[in-house]
Coordinates of C-alpha atoms in Angstrom, one line a residue:
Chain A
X4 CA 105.0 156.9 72.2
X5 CA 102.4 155.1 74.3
X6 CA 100.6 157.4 77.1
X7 CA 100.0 157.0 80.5
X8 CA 97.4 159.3 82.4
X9 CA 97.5 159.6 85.8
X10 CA 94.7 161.7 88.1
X11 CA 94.8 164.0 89.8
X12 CA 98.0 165.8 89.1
X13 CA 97.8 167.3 92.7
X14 CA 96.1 167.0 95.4
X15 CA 95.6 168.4 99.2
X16 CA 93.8 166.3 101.7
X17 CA 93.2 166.7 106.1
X18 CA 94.6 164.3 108.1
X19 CA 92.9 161.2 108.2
X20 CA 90.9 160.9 104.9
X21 CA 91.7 159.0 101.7
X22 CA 93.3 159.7 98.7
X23 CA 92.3 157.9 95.5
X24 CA 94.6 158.5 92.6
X25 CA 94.3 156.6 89.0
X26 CA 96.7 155.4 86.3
X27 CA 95.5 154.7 83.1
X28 CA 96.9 153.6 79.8
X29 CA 95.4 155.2 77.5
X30 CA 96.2 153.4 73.8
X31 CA 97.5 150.2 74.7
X32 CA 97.0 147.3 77.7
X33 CA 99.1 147.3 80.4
X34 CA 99.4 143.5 81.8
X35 CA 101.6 145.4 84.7
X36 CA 101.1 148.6 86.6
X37 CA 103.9 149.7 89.0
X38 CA 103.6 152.7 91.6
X39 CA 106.5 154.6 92.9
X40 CA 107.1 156.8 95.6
X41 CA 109.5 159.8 95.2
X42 CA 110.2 162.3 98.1
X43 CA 112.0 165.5 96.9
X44 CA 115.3 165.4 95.1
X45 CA 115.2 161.4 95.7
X46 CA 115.2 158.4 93.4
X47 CA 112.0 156.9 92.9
X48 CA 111.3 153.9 94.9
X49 CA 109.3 151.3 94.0
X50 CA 105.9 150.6 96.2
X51 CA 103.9 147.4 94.3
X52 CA 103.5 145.8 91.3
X53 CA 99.8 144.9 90.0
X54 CA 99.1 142.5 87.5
X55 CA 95.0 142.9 85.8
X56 CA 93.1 140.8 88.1
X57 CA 95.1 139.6 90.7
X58 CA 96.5 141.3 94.2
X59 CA 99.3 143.4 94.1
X60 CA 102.9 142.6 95.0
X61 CA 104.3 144.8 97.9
X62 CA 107.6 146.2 98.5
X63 CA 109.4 145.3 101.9
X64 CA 108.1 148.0 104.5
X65 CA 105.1 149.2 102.5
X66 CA 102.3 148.6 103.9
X67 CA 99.2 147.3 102.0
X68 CA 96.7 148.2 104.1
X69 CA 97.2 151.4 103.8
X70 CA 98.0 151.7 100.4
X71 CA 95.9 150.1 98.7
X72 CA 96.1 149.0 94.6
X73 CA 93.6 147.8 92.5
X74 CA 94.0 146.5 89.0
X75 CA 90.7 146.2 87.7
X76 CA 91.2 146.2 84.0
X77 CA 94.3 146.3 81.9
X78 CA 93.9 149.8 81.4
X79 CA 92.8 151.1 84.9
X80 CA 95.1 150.5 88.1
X81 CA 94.5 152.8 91.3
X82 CA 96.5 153.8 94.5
X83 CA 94.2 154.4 97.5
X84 CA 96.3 156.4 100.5
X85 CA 94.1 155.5 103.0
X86 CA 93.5 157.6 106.5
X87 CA 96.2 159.5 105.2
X88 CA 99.1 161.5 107.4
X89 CA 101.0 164.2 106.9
X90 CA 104.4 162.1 106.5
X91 CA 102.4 160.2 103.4
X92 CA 102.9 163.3 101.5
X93 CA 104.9 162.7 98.7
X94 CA 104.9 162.6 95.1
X95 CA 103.0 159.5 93.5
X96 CA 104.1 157.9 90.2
X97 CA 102.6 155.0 88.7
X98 CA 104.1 153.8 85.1
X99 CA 102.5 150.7 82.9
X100 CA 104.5 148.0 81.0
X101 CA 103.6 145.3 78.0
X102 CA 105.6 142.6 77.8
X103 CA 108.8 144.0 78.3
X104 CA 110.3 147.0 79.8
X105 CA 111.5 148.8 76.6
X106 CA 107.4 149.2 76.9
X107 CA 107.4 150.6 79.9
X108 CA 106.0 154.4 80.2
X109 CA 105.5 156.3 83.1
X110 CA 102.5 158.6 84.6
X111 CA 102.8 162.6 85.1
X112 CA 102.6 161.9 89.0
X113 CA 100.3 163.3 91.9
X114 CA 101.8 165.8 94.3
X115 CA 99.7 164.7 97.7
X116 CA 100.0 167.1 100.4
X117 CA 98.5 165.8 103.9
X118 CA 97.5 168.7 105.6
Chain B
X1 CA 123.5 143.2 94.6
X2 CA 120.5 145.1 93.3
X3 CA 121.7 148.5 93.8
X4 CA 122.7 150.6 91.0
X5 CA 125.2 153.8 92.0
X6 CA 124.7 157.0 90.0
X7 CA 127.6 159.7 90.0
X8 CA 127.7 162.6 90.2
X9 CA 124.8 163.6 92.4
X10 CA 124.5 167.1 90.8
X11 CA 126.6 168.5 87.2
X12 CA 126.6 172.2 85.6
X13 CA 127.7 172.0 82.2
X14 CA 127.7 175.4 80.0
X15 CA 125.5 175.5 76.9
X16 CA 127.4 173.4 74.3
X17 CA 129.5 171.3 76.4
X18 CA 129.7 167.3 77.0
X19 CA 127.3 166.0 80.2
X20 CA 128.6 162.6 81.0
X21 CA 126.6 160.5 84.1
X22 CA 128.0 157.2 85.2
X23 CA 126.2 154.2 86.4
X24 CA 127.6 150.5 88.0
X25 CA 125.6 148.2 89.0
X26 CA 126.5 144.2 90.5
X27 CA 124.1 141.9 89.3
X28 CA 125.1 140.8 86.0
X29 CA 121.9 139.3 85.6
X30 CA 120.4 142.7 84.7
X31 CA 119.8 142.7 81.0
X32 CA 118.0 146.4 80.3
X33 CA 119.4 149.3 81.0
X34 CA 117.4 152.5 80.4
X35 CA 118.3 156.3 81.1
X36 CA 115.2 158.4 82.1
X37 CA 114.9 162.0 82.0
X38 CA 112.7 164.1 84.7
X39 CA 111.5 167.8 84.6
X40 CA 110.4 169.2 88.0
X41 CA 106.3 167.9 89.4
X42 CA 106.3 165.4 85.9
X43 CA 107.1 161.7 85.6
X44 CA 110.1 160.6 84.1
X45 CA 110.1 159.9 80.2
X46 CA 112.7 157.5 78.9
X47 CA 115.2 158.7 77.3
X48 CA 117.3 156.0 75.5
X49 CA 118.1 152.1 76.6
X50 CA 121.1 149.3 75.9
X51 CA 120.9 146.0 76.5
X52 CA 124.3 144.3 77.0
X53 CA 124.9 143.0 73.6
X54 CA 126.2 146.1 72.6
X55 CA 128.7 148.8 73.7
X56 CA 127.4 151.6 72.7
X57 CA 124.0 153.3 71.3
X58 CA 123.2 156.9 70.1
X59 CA 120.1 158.8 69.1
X60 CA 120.6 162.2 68.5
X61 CA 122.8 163.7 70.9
X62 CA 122.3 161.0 73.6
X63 CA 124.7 158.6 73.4
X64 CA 125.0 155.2 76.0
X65 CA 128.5 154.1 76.5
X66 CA 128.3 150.1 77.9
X67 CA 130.8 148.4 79.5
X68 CA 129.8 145.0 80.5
X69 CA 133.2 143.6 82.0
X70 CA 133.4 146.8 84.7
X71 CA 129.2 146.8 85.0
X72 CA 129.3 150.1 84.1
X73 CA 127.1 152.4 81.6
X74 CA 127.4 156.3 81.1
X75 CA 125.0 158.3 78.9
X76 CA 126.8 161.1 76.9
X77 CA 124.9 164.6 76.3
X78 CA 126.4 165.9 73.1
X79 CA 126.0 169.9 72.8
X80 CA 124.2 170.0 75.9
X81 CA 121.6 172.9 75.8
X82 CA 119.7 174.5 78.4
X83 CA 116.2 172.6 77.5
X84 CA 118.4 169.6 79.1
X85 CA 118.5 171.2 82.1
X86 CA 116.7 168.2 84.4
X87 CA 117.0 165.1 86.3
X88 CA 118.5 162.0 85.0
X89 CA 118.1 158.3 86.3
X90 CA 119.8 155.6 85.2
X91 CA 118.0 152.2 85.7
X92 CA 118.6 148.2 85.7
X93 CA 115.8 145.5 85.3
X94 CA 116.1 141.5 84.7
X95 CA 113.8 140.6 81.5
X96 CA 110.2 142.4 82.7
X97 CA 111.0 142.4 86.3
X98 CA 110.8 145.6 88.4
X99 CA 113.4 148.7 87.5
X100 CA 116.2 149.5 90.3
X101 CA 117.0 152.9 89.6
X102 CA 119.9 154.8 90.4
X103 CA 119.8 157.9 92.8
X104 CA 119.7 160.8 90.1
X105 CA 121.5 163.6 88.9
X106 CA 120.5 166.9 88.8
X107 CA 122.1 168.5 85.5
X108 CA 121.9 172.2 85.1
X109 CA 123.1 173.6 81.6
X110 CA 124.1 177.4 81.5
X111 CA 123.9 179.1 79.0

């Protein structure tokens, strides 16, 4: 099946600076990138939706100045945790879809600890 | 309407037994329903999918039971071996819109 790569696997950060993770697709264009959100033994919640070359659509209560996606190309879309806290700590997922979701594959995740 | 309930939260099955995980969901616009499967510190992989113009679906031991008339779907572990041993997430999307997953169930296989 179709691969996903997402960078870094895990990553510890202080209190205040910012956290850049990546999502790539590596053998196929994604036209949509998601990211997700999943706190231990929790269901993955959905954070924004990017589309290649236009601004991302945020879930109620997340807030995009903080987290901030860029879709630059259809194979590259990154999640920026910015001035990052401890209670952002969490684990990251980002997956990447064609045109429908039976396309739809997921990223290995970033464990972000906020120190 | 866009929630999908998973039960049971948490199952222990012994090593060659039947694991059986229940979904519902309300929106009977939802027209793909996929099953992921997730290991501890990884993403989840996808498992197996229906889409509501069928009852049921099988590959391998994985088997998706769909009925559209009580919006509900199960997914059936035949032989269920220790490698199984994971998270599952049952999920509901319209077309290519966003997934609504369920909660999860944490399935333990003893051997």
């Amino acid at each position: 099946g179709a691969v996903v790569s997402q960078h870094p696997s895990r990553v510890i950060c202080k209190s205040g600076t910012s956290v850049k993770i990546e999502c790539r697709s590596l053998d196929f264009q994604a036209t949509t990138m998601f990211w997700y959100r999943q706190f231990p033994k929790q269901s993955l919640m959905l954070m924004a939706t990017s589309n290649e070359g236009s601004k991302a659509t945020y879930e109620q209560g997340v807030e995009k100045d903080k987290f901030l996606i860029n879709h630059a190309s259809l194979t590259l879309s990154t999640l920026t945790v910015t001035s990052a806290h401890p209670e952002d700590s969490s684990f990251y997922i980002c997956s990447a879809g064609q045109a429908t979701n039976e396309k739809l594959f997921f990223g290995s995740g970033t464990q972000l600890s906020v120190l | 309407q866009q929630q999908v309930k998973q039960s049971p939260q948490s199952l222990i099955v012994q090593k060659g037994g039947i694991s059986i995980i229940n979904c519902a969901y309300e929106n009977t616009a939802f027209d793909y329903f996929p099953w992921y499967q997730q290991f501890p510190g990884k993403g989840p992989a996808l498992l197996i999918a229906i889409r509501p113009d069928v009852s049921e679906k099988k590959e391998g031991r994985f088997t998706i039971s769909f009925n559209k008339s009580a919006k509900q779907f199960s997914l059936h572990i035949m032989d269920s071996q220790p490698g199984d041993s994971a998270t599952y997430f049952c999920a509901a999307s319209i077309n290519t819109d966003k997934l609504i997953f369920g909660t999860g169930t944490r399935l333990q296989v003893f051997p």
